[in-house]
GROMACS .gro file of C-alpha atoms in nm:
model
  497
    1UNK     CA    1   0.000   0.000   0.000
    2UNK     CA    2   0.281   0.238  -0.103
    3UNK     CA    3   0.218   0.592  -0.223
    4UNK     CA    4   0.479   0.785  -0.426
    5UNK     CA    5   0.501   1.127  -0.588
    6UNK     CA    6   0.571   1.105  -0.964
    7UNK     CA    7   0.555   1.482  -1.016
    8UNK     CA    8   0.431   1.765  -0.797
    9UNK     CA    9   0.089   1.718  -0.955
   10UNK     CA   10   0.062   1.338  -0.986
   11UNK     CA   11   0.078   1.072  -0.717
   12UNK     CA   12   0.090   0.696  -0.776
   13UNK     CA   13  -0.122   0.528  -0.510
   14UNK     CA   14  -0.198   0.181  -0.369
   15UNK     CA   15   0.128   0.043  -0.503
   16UNK     CA   16   0.195  -0.328  -0.439
   17UNK     CA   17   0.485  -0.547  -0.553
   18UNK     CA   18   0.726  -0.824  -0.456
   19UNK     CA   19   1.098  -0.758  -0.485
   20UNK     CA   20   1.446  -0.901  -0.455
   21UNK     CA   21   1.759  -0.685  -0.433
   22UNK     CA   22   2.133  -0.720  -0.383
   23UNK     CA   23   2.437  -0.511  -0.475
   24UNK     CA   24   2.408  -0.574  -0.849
   25UNK     CA   25   2.041  -0.646  -0.923
   26UNK     CA   26   1.696  -0.534  -0.827
   27UNK     CA   27   1.398  -0.746  -0.938
   28UNK     CA   28   1.038  -0.633  -0.893
   29UNK     CA   29   0.741  -0.861  -0.967
   30UNK     CA   30   0.363  -0.829  -0.965
   31UNK     CA   31   0.375  -0.450  -0.963
   32UNK     CA   32   0.041  -0.260  -0.952
   33UNK     CA   33  -0.065   0.095  -0.876
   34UNK     CA   34  -0.292   0.374  -0.995
   35UNK     CA   35  -0.341   0.746  -1.042
   36UNK     CA   36  -0.674   0.920  -1.088
   37UNK     CA   37  -0.674   0.829  -1.462
   38UNK     CA   38  -0.432   0.537  -1.507
   39UNK     CA   39  -0.418   0.191  -1.352
   40UNK     CA   40  -0.097  -0.012  -1.379
   41UNK     CA   41  -0.097  -0.391  -1.332
   42UNK     CA   42   0.105  -0.706  -1.406
   43UNK     CA   43   0.427  -0.505  -1.393
   44UNK     CA   44   0.783  -0.634  -1.361
   45UNK     CA   45   1.114  -0.450  -1.349
   46UNK     CA   46   1.480  -0.551  -1.377
   47UNK     CA   47   1.750  -0.311  -1.263
   48UNK     CA   48   2.118  -0.401  -1.315
   49UNK     CA   49   2.352  -0.192  -1.099
   50UNK     CA   50   2.708  -0.138  -1.217
   51UNK     CA   51   2.902   0.152  -1.366
   52UNK     CA   52   2.636   0.148  -1.635
   53UNK     CA   53   2.279   0.103  -1.522
   54UNK     CA   54   2.025  -0.094  -1.723
   55UNK     CA   55   1.653  -0.075  -1.642
   56UNK     CA   56   1.391  -0.286  -1.819
   57UNK     CA   57   1.024  -0.303  -1.730
   58UNK     CA   58   0.699  -0.452  -1.864
   59UNK     CA   59   0.352  -0.347  -1.747
   60UNK     CA   60  -0.011  -0.307  -1.855
   61UNK     CA   61  -0.193   0.025  -1.831
   62UNK     CA   62  -0.568   0.085  -1.823
   63UNK     CA   63  -0.629   0.449  -1.913
   64UNK     CA   64  -0.947   0.646  -1.845
   65UNK     CA   65  -0.858   1.011  -1.899
   66UNK     CA   66  -1.063   1.325  -1.942
   67UNK     CA   67  -0.953   1.684  -1.985
   68UNK     CA   68  -1.116   1.791  -1.660
   69UNK     CA   69  -0.819   1.646  -1.474
   70UNK     CA   70  -0.630   1.953  -1.357
   71UNK     CA   71  -0.309   1.758  -1.295
   72UNK     CA   72  -0.274   1.632  -1.651
   73UNK     CA   73  -0.361   1.970  -1.803
   74UNK     CA   74  -0.040   2.108  -1.657
   75UNK     CA   75   0.165   1.825  -1.805
   76UNK     CA   76   0.014   1.852  -2.154
   77UNK     CA   77  -0.015   2.230  -2.190
   78UNK     CA   78   0.285   2.247  -2.427
   79UNK     CA   79   0.182   1.949  -2.640
   80UNK     CA   80   0.006   2.066  -2.957
   81UNK     CA   81  -0.260   1.796  -2.999
   82UNK     CA   82  -0.277   1.664  -2.643
   83UNK     CA   83  -0.469   1.976  -2.543
   84UNK     CA   84  -0.743   1.876  -2.788
   85UNK     CA   85  -0.808   1.543  -2.614
   86UNK     CA   86  -1.144   1.553  -2.436
   87UNK     CA   87  -1.137   1.191  -2.320
   88UNK     CA   88  -0.929   0.877  -2.377
   89UNK     CA   89  -0.998   0.517  -2.279
   90UNK     CA   90  -0.734   0.258  -2.370
   91UNK     CA   91  -0.561  -0.064  -2.263
   92UNK     CA   92  -0.189  -0.089  -2.345
   93UNK     CA   93   0.090  -0.343  -2.292
   94UNK     CA   94   0.417  -0.157  -2.239
   95UNK     CA   95   0.788  -0.238  -2.251
   96UNK     CA   96   1.057   0.013  -2.151
   97UNK     CA   97   1.437  -0.024  -2.166
   98UNK     CA   98   1.671   0.251  -2.038
   99UNK     CA   99   2.052   0.256  -2.032
  100UNK     CA  100   2.222   0.515  -1.809
  101UNK     CA  101   2.589   0.595  -1.756
  102UNK     CA  102   2.761   0.639  -1.419
  103UNK     CA  103   2.632   0.999  -1.398
  104UNK     CA  104   2.273   0.874  -1.449
  105UNK     CA  105   2.253   1.037  -1.790
  106UNK     CA  106   2.024   0.849  -2.030
  107UNK     CA  107   2.236   0.708  -2.313
  108UNK     CA  108   1.971   0.492  -2.478
  109UNK     CA  109   1.605   0.417  -2.438
  110UNK     CA  110   1.347   0.202  -2.615
  111UNK     CA  111   0.975   0.221  -2.543
  112UNK     CA  112   0.725  -0.012  -2.707
  113UNK     CA  113   0.355  -0.057  -2.659
  114UNK     CA  114   0.062  -0.226  -2.825
  115UNK     CA  115  -0.301  -0.236  -2.734
  116UNK     CA  116  -0.640  -0.085  -2.809
  117UNK     CA  117  -0.787   0.262  -2.797
  118UNK     CA  118  -1.138   0.178  -2.684
  119UNK     CA  119  -1.257   0.533  -2.731
  120UNK     CA  120  -1.094   0.873  -2.777
  121UNK     CA  121  -1.232   1.214  -2.865
  122UNK     CA  122  -1.048   1.524  -2.983
  123UNK     CA  123  -1.215   1.865  -3.012
  124UNK     CA  124  -0.997   2.095  -3.222
  125UNK     CA  125  -0.966   2.441  -3.073
  126UNK     CA  126  -0.869   2.557  -3.422
  127UNK     CA  127  -1.087   2.359  -3.669
  128UNK     CA  128  -0.912   2.178  -3.953
  129UNK     CA  129  -0.992   2.325  -4.293
  130UNK     CA  130  -0.862   2.374  -4.646
  131UNK     CA  131  -0.993   2.482  -4.984
  132UNK     CA  132  -1.096   2.124  -5.080
  133UNK     CA  133  -1.308   2.045  -4.775
  134UNK     CA  134  -1.656   2.195  -4.782
  135UNK     CA  135  -1.703   2.157  -4.405
  136UNK     CA  136  -1.454   2.235  -4.130
  137UNK     CA  137  -1.346   1.945  -3.909
  138UNK     CA  138  -1.422   2.031  -3.548
  139UNK     CA  139  -1.415   1.688  -3.385
  140UNK     CA  140  -1.236   1.353  -3.431
  141UNK     CA  141  -1.341   1.033  -3.255
  142UNK     CA  142  -1.154   0.699  -3.251
  143UNK     CA  143  -1.334   0.373  -3.162
  144UNK     CA  144  -1.189   0.022  -3.111
  145UNK     CA  145  -0.858   0.111  -3.274
  146UNK     CA  146  -0.541  -0.097  -3.244
  147UNK     CA  147  -0.226   0.098  -3.160
  148UNK     CA  148   0.139  -0.003  -3.176
  149UNK     CA  149   0.427   0.228  -3.087
  150UNK     CA  150   0.804   0.188  -3.105
  151UNK     CA  151   0.991   0.486  -2.963
  152UNK     CA  152   1.367   0.511  -2.909
  153UNK     CA  153   1.636   0.775  -2.886
  154UNK     CA  154   1.659   0.798  -3.267
  155UNK     CA  155   1.308   0.757  -3.409
  156UNK     CA  156   0.942   0.711  -3.332
  157UNK     CA  157   0.715   0.468  -3.518
  158UNK     CA  158   0.341   0.468  -3.447
  159UNK     CA  159   0.072   0.261  -3.617
  160UNK     CA  160  -0.300   0.305  -3.548
  161UNK     CA  161  -0.581   0.124  -3.727
  162UNK     CA  162  -0.950   0.088  -3.657
  163UNK     CA  163  -1.260   0.308  -3.676
  164UNK     CA  164  -1.296   0.685  -3.668
  165UNK     CA  165  -1.563   0.949  -3.720
  166UNK     CA  166  -1.558   1.322  -3.795
  167UNK     CA  167  -1.799   1.575  -3.643
  168UNK     CA  168  -2.008   1.296  -3.485
  169UNK     CA  169  -2.057   1.132  -3.824
  170UNK     CA  170  -2.044   0.772  -3.944
  171UNK     CA  171  -1.780   0.525  -3.826
  172UNK     CA  172  -1.521   0.465  -4.097
  173UNK     CA  173  -1.209   0.248  -4.132
  174UNK     CA  174  -0.854   0.387  -4.129
  175UNK     CA  175  -0.489   0.281  -4.103
  176UNK     CA  176  -0.222   0.536  -4.008
  177UNK     CA  177   0.153   0.478  -3.989
  178UNK     CA  178   0.378   0.762  -3.875
  179UNK     CA  179   0.759   0.746  -3.850
  180UNK     CA  180   0.965   1.029  -3.700
  181UNK     CA  181   1.337   0.993  -3.763
  182UNK     CA  182   1.509   1.305  -3.632
  183UNK     CA  183   1.372   1.591  -3.845
  184UNK     CA  184   1.226   1.353  -4.105
  185UNK     CA  185   0.858   1.263  -4.081
  186UNK     CA  186   0.719   0.975  -4.290
  187UNK     CA  187   0.344   0.937  -4.296
  188UNK     CA  188   0.118   0.681  -4.462
  189UNK     CA  189  -0.260   0.697  -4.438
  190UNK     CA  190  -0.536   0.482  -4.585
  191UNK     CA  191  -0.887   0.580  -4.484
  192UNK     CA  192  -1.250   0.587  -4.581
  193UNK     CA  193  -1.390   0.941  -4.605
  194UNK     CA  194  -1.754   1.052  -4.614
  195UNK     CA  195  -1.738   1.430  -4.573
  196UNK     CA  196  -1.821   1.652  -4.875
  197UNK     CA  197  -1.538   1.751  -5.110
  198UNK     CA  198  -1.542   2.027  -5.372
  199UNK     CA  199  -1.274   2.071  -5.637
  200UNK     CA  200  -1.389   2.381  -5.827
  201UNK     CA  201  -1.106   2.357  -6.077
  202UNK     CA  202  -1.241   2.018  -6.195
  203UNK     CA  203  -1.610   2.091  -6.130
  204UNK     CA  204  -1.606   1.781  -5.906
  205UNK     CA  205  -1.816   1.741  -5.594
  206UNK     CA  206  -1.835   1.445  -5.359
  207UNK     CA  207  -2.153   1.465  -5.152
  208UNK     CA  208  -2.169   1.402  -4.779
  209UNK     CA  209  -2.209   1.037  -4.664
  210UNK     CA  210  -2.088   0.895  -4.996
  211UNK     CA  211  -1.782   0.693  -4.892
  212UNK     CA  212  -1.457   0.753  -5.079
  213UNK     CA  213  -1.120   0.584  -5.028
  214UNK     CA  214  -0.834   0.818  -4.954
  215UNK     CA  215  -0.463   0.729  -4.941
  216UNK     CA  216  -0.163   0.947  -4.865
  217UNK     CA  217   0.211   0.876  -4.859
  218UNK     CA  218   0.442   1.169  -4.778
  219UNK     CA  219   0.778   1.268  -4.634
  220UNK     CA  220   0.839   1.599  -4.456
  221UNK     CA  221   1.168   1.742  -4.337
  222UNK     CA  222   1.175   2.096  -4.202
  223UNK     CA  223   1.025   2.312  -4.480
  224UNK     CA  224   1.051   2.042  -4.747
  225UNK     CA  225   0.747   1.832  -4.833
  226UNK     CA  226   0.747   1.535  -5.070
  227UNK     CA  227   0.402   1.393  -5.147
  228UNK     CA  228   0.498   1.053  -5.287
  229UNK     CA  229   0.137   0.972  -5.368
  230UNK     CA  230  -0.208   1.101  -5.285
  231UNK     CA  231  -0.517   0.933  -5.428
  232UNK     CA  232  -0.892   0.975  -5.395
  233UNK     CA  233  -1.132   0.717  -5.539
  234UNK     CA  234  -1.510   0.684  -5.513
  235UNK     CA  235  -1.739   0.494  -5.748
  236UNK     CA  236  -1.599   0.559  -6.098
  237UNK     CA  237  -1.411   0.876  -5.998
  238UNK     CA  238  -1.037   0.879  -5.941
  239UNK     CA  239  -0.783   1.158  -5.876
  240UNK     CA  240  -0.418   1.076  -5.809
  241UNK     CA  241  -0.103   1.287  -5.769
  242UNK     CA  242   0.248   1.140  -5.756
  243UNK     CA  243   0.585   1.292  -5.672
  244UNK     CA  244   0.471   1.644  -5.576
  245UNK     CA  245   0.753   1.832  -5.404
  246UNK     CA  246   0.727   2.163  -5.215
  247UNK     CA  247   0.970   2.384  -5.025
  248UNK     CA  248   0.849   2.663  -4.795
  249UNK     CA  249   0.498   2.613  -4.941
  250UNK     CA  250   0.628   2.675  -5.294
  251UNK     CA  251   0.579   2.408  -5.560
  252UNK     CA  252   0.901   2.258  -5.699
  253UNK     CA  253   0.808   1.960  -5.917
  254UNK     CA  254   0.587   1.656  -5.960
  255UNK     CA  255   0.585   1.325  -6.144
  256UNK     CA  256   0.228   1.299  -6.274
  257UNK     CA  257  -0.139   1.368  -6.213
  258UNK     CA  258  -0.416   1.144  -6.345
  259UNK     CA  259  -0.780   1.259  -6.328
  260UNK     CA  260  -1.100   1.081  -6.425
  261UNK     CA  261  -1.432   1.211  -6.290
  262UNK     CA  262  -1.799   1.192  -6.379
  263UNK     CA  263  -2.088   1.437  -6.345
  264UNK     CA  264  -2.456   1.359  -6.406
  265UNK     CA  265  -2.365   1.015  -6.538
  266UNK     CA  266  -2.114   1.142  -6.797
  267UNK     CA  267  -1.736   1.169  -6.795
  268UNK     CA  268  -1.647   1.536  -6.739
  269UNK     CA  269  -1.271   1.495  -6.679
  270UNK     CA  270  -1.033   1.245  -6.832
  271UNK     CA  271  -0.676   1.371  -6.861
  272UNK     CA  272  -0.321   1.345  -6.730
  273UNK     CA  273  -0.042   1.588  -6.645
  274UNK     CA  274   0.316   1.470  -6.699
  275UNK     CA  275   0.593   1.683  -6.554
  276UNK     CA  276   0.933   1.621  -6.713
  277UNK     CA  277   1.155   1.830  -6.938
  278UNK     CA  278   0.829   2.001  -7.029
  279UNK     CA  279   0.476   2.003  -6.888
  280UNK     CA  280   0.241   1.791  -7.097
  281UNK     CA  281  -0.133   1.813  -7.025
  282UNK     CA  282  -0.335   1.580  -7.244
  283UNK     CA  283  -0.672   1.411  -7.241
  284UNK     CA  284  -1.007   1.349  -7.402
  285UNK     CA  285  -1.212   1.567  -7.165
  286UNK     CA  286  -1.167   1.866  -6.935
  287UNK     CA  287  -1.447   2.043  -6.748
  288UNK     CA  288  -1.364   2.416  -6.751
  289UNK     CA  289  -1.708   2.524  -6.626
  290UNK     CA  290  -1.558   2.687  -6.315
  291UNK     CA  291  -1.218   2.775  -6.458
  292UNK     CA  292  -1.279   3.150  -6.482
  293UNK     CA  293  -1.411   3.154  -6.123
  294UNK     CA  294  -1.094   2.982  -6.000
  295UNK     CA  295  -0.865   3.214  -6.200
  296UNK     CA  296  -1.041   3.523  -6.066
  297UNK     CA  297  -0.989   3.428  -5.701
  298UNK     CA  298  -0.766   3.693  -5.550
  299UNK     CA  299  -0.436   3.581  -5.397
  300UNK     CA  300  -0.115   3.759  -5.308
  301UNK     CA  301   0.091   3.439  -5.325
  302UNK     CA  302   0.251   3.269  -5.622
  303UNK     CA  303   0.314   2.912  -5.507
  304UNK     CA  304   0.432   2.820  -5.858
  305UNK     CA  305   0.719   3.072  -5.872
  306UNK     CA  306   0.980   2.794  -5.912
  307UNK     CA  307   0.829   2.664  -6.242
  308UNK     CA  308   1.035   2.745  -6.553
  309UNK     CA  309   0.930   2.510  -6.833
  310UNK     CA  310   0.774   2.477  -7.174
  311UNK     CA  311   0.414   2.359  -7.167
  312UNK     CA  312   0.187   2.178  -7.412
  313UNK     CA  313  -0.189   2.131  -7.367
  314UNK     CA  314  -0.397   1.905  -7.590
  315UNK     CA  315  -0.766   1.844  -7.513
  316UNK     CA  316  -1.007   1.670  -7.747
  317UNK     CA  317  -1.304   1.833  -7.577
  318UNK     CA  318  -1.343   2.110  -7.319
  319UNK     CA  319  -1.673   2.186  -7.146
  320UNK     CA  320  -1.682   2.565  -7.124
  321UNK     CA  321  -1.920   2.773  -6.908
  322UNK     CA  322  -2.287   2.774  -7.014
  323UNK     CA  323  -2.238   2.418  -7.149
  324UNK     CA  324  -2.051   2.537  -7.457
  325UNK     CA  325  -1.812   2.279  -7.604
  326UNK     CA  326  -1.465   2.371  -7.720
  327UNK     CA  327  -1.309   2.098  -7.933
  328UNK     CA  328  -0.953   2.020  -8.039
  329UNK     CA  329  -0.801   2.277  -7.806
  330UNK     CA  330  -0.422   2.297  -7.836
  331UNK     CA  331  -0.179   2.527  -7.660
  332UNK     CA  332   0.198   2.562  -7.660
  333UNK     CA  333   0.367   2.807  -7.431
  334UNK     CA  334   0.646   2.899  -7.193
  335UNK     CA  335   0.617   2.943  -6.816
  336UNK     CA  336   0.877   3.153  -6.633
  337UNK     CA  337   0.872   3.198  -6.254
  338UNK     CA  338   0.528   3.038  -6.243
  339UNK     CA  339   0.367   3.271  -6.500
  340UNK     CA  340   0.298   3.240  -6.872
  341UNK     CA  341   0.533   3.446  -7.087
  342UNK     CA  342   0.438   3.294  -7.423
  343UNK     CA  343   0.112   3.138  -7.546
  344UNK     CA  344  -0.014   3.023  -7.880
  345UNK     CA  345  -0.345   2.837  -7.872
  346UNK     CA  346  -0.658   2.764  -8.070
  347UNK     CA  347  -0.990   2.589  -8.010
  348UNK     CA  348  -1.304   2.518  -8.212
  349UNK     CA  349  -1.655   2.594  -8.080
  350UNK     CA  350  -1.808   2.444  -8.395
  351UNK     CA  351  -2.017   2.611  -8.667
  352UNK     CA  352  -1.713   2.811  -8.775
  353UNK     CA  353  -1.665   2.971  -8.432
  354UNK     CA  354  -1.315   2.975  -8.282
  355UNK     CA  355  -1.114   3.078  -7.978
  356UNK     CA  356  -0.759   3.213  -8.022
  357UNK     CA  357  -0.520   3.313  -7.744
  358UNK     CA  358  -0.171   3.455  -7.797
  359UNK     CA  359   0.085   3.604  -7.561
  360UNK     CA  360   0.435   3.735  -7.627
  361UNK     CA  361   0.694   3.890  -7.399
  362UNK     CA  362   0.912   4.182  -7.503
  363UNK     CA  363   1.258   4.102  -7.369
  364UNK     CA  364   1.361   4.467  -7.385
  365UNK     CA  365   1.093   4.617  -7.158
  366UNK     CA  366   0.979   4.286  -6.999
  367UNK     CA  367   0.615   4.364  -7.082
  368UNK     CA  368   0.377   4.089  -7.193
  369UNK     CA  369   0.124   4.138  -7.470
  370UNK     CA  370  -0.191   3.926  -7.446
  371UNK     CA  371  -0.464   3.894  -7.708
  372UNK     CA  372  -0.782   3.685  -7.683
  373UNK     CA  373  -1.028   3.652  -7.971
  374UNK     CA  374  -1.351   3.453  -7.938
  375UNK     CA  375  -1.645   3.411  -8.173
  376UNK     CA  376  -1.855   3.339  -7.860
  377UNK     CA  377  -1.860   3.585  -7.572
  378UNK     CA  378  -2.071   3.417  -7.301
  379UNK     CA  379  -1.821   3.142  -7.196
  380UNK     CA  380  -1.555   3.402  -7.123
  381UNK     CA  381  -1.775   3.657  -6.943
  382UNK     CA  382  -2.003   3.435  -6.736
  383UNK     CA  383  -1.826   3.511  -6.405
  384UNK     CA  384  -1.852   3.889  -6.442
  385UNK     CA  385  -2.176   4.041  -6.312
  386UNK     CA  386  -2.119   4.350  -6.524
  387UNK     CA  387  -2.190   4.145  -6.838
  388UNK     CA  388  -2.495   3.963  -6.702
  389UNK     CA  389  -2.758   3.929  -6.973
  390UNK     CA  390  -2.514   3.981  -7.261
  391UNK     CA  391  -2.559   3.733  -7.547
  392UNK     CA  392  -2.414   3.689  -7.893
  393UNK     CA  393  -2.135   3.898  -8.038
  394UNK     CA  394  -1.766   3.852  -8.100
  395UNK     CA  395  -1.500   3.939  -7.843
  396UNK     CA  396  -1.150   4.083  -7.874
  397UNK     CA  397  -0.946   4.144  -7.559
  398UNK     CA  398  -0.596   4.294  -7.563
  399UNK     CA  399  -0.377   4.367  -7.265
  400UNK     CA  400  -0.026   4.493  -7.191
  401UNK     CA  401   0.091   4.329  -6.869
  402UNK     CA  402   0.364   4.480  -6.655
  403UNK     CA  403   0.479   4.364  -6.311
  404UNK     CA  404   0.267   4.619  -6.126
  405UNK     CA  405   0.007   4.738  -6.375
  406UNK     CA  406  -0.189   4.622  -6.678
  407UNK     CA  407  -0.350   4.829  -6.952
  408UNK     CA  408  -0.635   4.654  -7.133
  409UNK     CA  409  -0.902   4.701  -7.396
  410UNK     CA  410  -1.213   4.490  -7.444
  411UNK     CA  411  -1.423   4.510  -7.758
  412UNK     CA  412  -1.750   4.322  -7.822
  413UNK     CA  413  -1.939   4.360  -8.150
  414UNK     CA  414  -2.303   4.289  -8.246
  415UNK     CA  415  -2.451   4.165  -7.919
  416UNK     CA  416  -2.772   4.191  -7.719
  417UNK     CA  417  -2.857   4.255  -7.355
  418UNK     CA  418  -3.144   4.035  -7.233
  419UNK     CA  419  -3.317   4.044  -6.894
  420UNK     CA  420  -3.044   4.253  -6.733
  421UNK     CA  421  -3.189   4.409  -6.414
  422UNK     CA  422  -2.934   4.691  -6.398
  423UNK     CA  423  -2.995   4.792  -6.759
  424UNK     CA  424  -3.374   4.783  -6.708
  425UNK     CA  425  -3.340   5.026  -6.417
  426UNK     CA  426  -3.130   5.264  -6.624
  427UNK     CA  427  -3.385   5.259  -6.906
  428UNK     CA  428  -3.671   5.315  -6.664
  429UNK     CA  429  -3.497   5.620  -6.519
  430UNK     CA  430  -3.441   5.761  -6.867
  431UNK     CA  431  -3.811   5.706  -6.943
  432UNK     CA  432  -3.732   5.588  -7.295
  433UNK     CA  433  -4.080   5.444  -7.362
  434UNK     CA  434  -4.095   5.085  -7.476
  435UNK     CA  435  -3.728   5.006  -7.430
  436UNK     CA  436  -3.773   4.865  -7.080
  437UNK     CA  437  -4.025   4.618  -7.218
  438UNK     CA  438  -3.785   4.533  -7.496
  439UNK     CA  439  -3.519   4.447  -7.239
  440UNK     CA  440  -3.746   4.173  -7.105
  441UNK     CA  441  -3.804   4.022  -7.446
  442UNK     CA  442  -3.558   3.972  -7.730
  443UNK     CA  443  -3.315   4.220  -7.577
  444UNK     CA  444  -3.150   4.546  -7.662
  445UNK     CA  445  -2.919   4.536  -7.962
  446UNK     CA  446  -2.578   4.700  -7.956
  447UNK     CA  447  -2.334   4.745  -8.242
  448UNK     CA  448  -2.026   4.768  -8.023
  449UNK     CA  449  -1.905   4.781  -7.663
  450UNK     CA  450  -1.554   4.909  -7.590
  451UNK     CA  451  -1.395   4.922  -7.246
  452UNK     CA  452  -1.056   5.083  -7.181
  453UNK     CA  453  -0.910   5.008  -6.838
  454UNK     CA  454  -0.600   5.008  -6.619
  455UNK     CA  455  -0.540   4.780  -6.322
  456UNK     CA  456  -0.288   4.770  -6.041
  457UNK     CA  457  -0.292   4.571  -5.716
  458UNK     CA  458  -0.537   4.811  -5.548
  459UNK     CA  459  -0.775   4.948  -5.810
  460UNK     CA  460  -0.928   4.885  -6.151
  461UNK     CA  461  -0.965   5.218  -6.331
  462UNK     CA  462  -1.230   5.222  -6.605
  463UNK     CA  463  -1.111   5.499  -6.834
  464UNK     CA  464  -1.402   5.464  -7.075
  465UNK     CA  465  -1.700   5.238  -7.130
  466UNK     CA  466  -1.868   5.305  -7.464
  467UNK     CA  467  -2.171   5.113  -7.590
  468UNK     CA  468  -2.339   5.209  -7.918
  469UNK     CA  469  -2.676   5.070  -8.027
  470UNK     CA  470  -2.965   5.164  -8.256
  471UNK     CA  471  -3.196   5.235  -7.959
  472UNK     CA  472  -2.963   5.348  -7.684
  473UNK     CA  473  -2.596   5.441  -7.631
  474UNK     CA  474  -2.395   5.464  -7.311
  475UNK     CA  475  -2.074   5.646  -7.221
  476UNK     CA  476  -1.931   5.588  -6.869
  477UNK     CA  477  -1.613   5.591  -6.663
  478UNK     CA  478  -1.533   5.491  -6.305
  479UNK     CA  479  -1.338   5.249  -6.092
  480UNK     CA  480  -1.352   4.935  -5.878
  481UNK     CA  481  -1.142   4.913  -5.561
  482UNK     CA  482  -0.973   4.604  -5.412
  483UNK     CA  483  -1.281   4.537  -5.194
  484UNK     CA  484  -1.506   4.511  -5.501
  485UNK     CA  485  -1.675   4.848  -5.448
  486UNK     CA  486  -1.764   4.989  -5.790
  487UNK     CA  487  -1.837   5.350  -5.884
  488UNK     CA  488  -1.961   5.441  -6.234
  489UNK     CA  489  -2.095   5.763  -6.382
  490UNK     CA  490  -2.180   5.867  -6.735
  491UNK     CA  491  -2.441   5.945  -6.996
  492UNK     CA  492  -2.731   5.746  -7.144
  493UNK     CA  493  -2.873   5.873  -7.475
  494UNK     CA  494  -3.157   5.735  -7.690
  495UNK     CA  495  -2.956   5.709  -8.009
  496UNK     CA  496  -2.614   5.624  -8.153
  497UNK     CA  497  -2.492   5.982  -8.159
   0.00000   0.00000   0.00000
């Protein structure tokens, strides 16, 4: 019935054991004891006493811990994830070997355990989230999970497998193996996953409760990350990435990406990306429905700054916004410091309608000259509210891109504005009888729209917006700030001139 103080906060109580000791050896058998959260039983200990001391012990622990224990809160306050543990119930078999020198300094240690986590719950003080997960992860629960740990003075190997759930959801299978060797972390994970996933770039959504299989194999050392393989599969959808390397959150290289997804019972993505001497993107199908939305997301970071390669893109079919199809799209170009410096591309909308994109860089002044011509306007303008209701016409966009500022001109010929609420209000204010009704029918016809603009990191300056039509013409100027606040002023007249 011994009681001993482990730390100032924790006492080990009701200790019982049998022992034998002489000048060179101490043997302890049938050791048992408990704290308020841990019970130890079936313990034995061997202690060899000489210039070098060797201690070896085996024991079983029954753990019933909750975060209301004040004593353990003090011990775990500096451990990142331990503070998220709400409760833990486990049974573990333990083995510990310690070698000490004559000054009692630890020269070597090996700790091993295996057992079962009966139940554990973690509530994340800072929820887990990223751009791919639709819902934030606030809670993780483990149930009936086997655990095996091998920890020594050089590395740490932990394997856990069993059942888990997120945010009080369904129980799913997982297998996690984590090796820490000095500053090198090796992690392998295979798990079922039922939370919703959205990949806007691919127009792919996995709904909640539909179970996908997720696997991850990565190495991390300081600021260097090597994703050997990451793969997501569910039903007939599959996305895999191999050999992706990053340093300080900047992309360095990859081996390949293979994508095959379905939407509404049809294949909407089927392509691969090979990253070698050049970047080769090729496939039979690419869903670009959300591409303009992704491109227009504001970011101050360029994670691709280390890319300097030639690129080739070859798609048999591209699904553009508004369900337009672009066939036989081909692009060749050059990427420097993560940005295009040269582009030559062409695609076919069908019925003698085409898309052409060119970009050239002037090596003398380092400015880039971009030109986009499209026989269809809607697929390129669908993400811009300013052009809501615009149909038909042909589009020509030219831009001079500098490091800090761009000067651009947009010209659209022979188009109509249909059911555009903002335009209807303008016409109503001008009291141009009959034209408001026309805006709700076949639309207002315009011969040309020209926009001249300048853009830097803080503001888009609209130097001139000119729209000429047989019924109404508009001349405006204004600006849009970095917060999206737009100010326009100008003149509306009921004629071309």
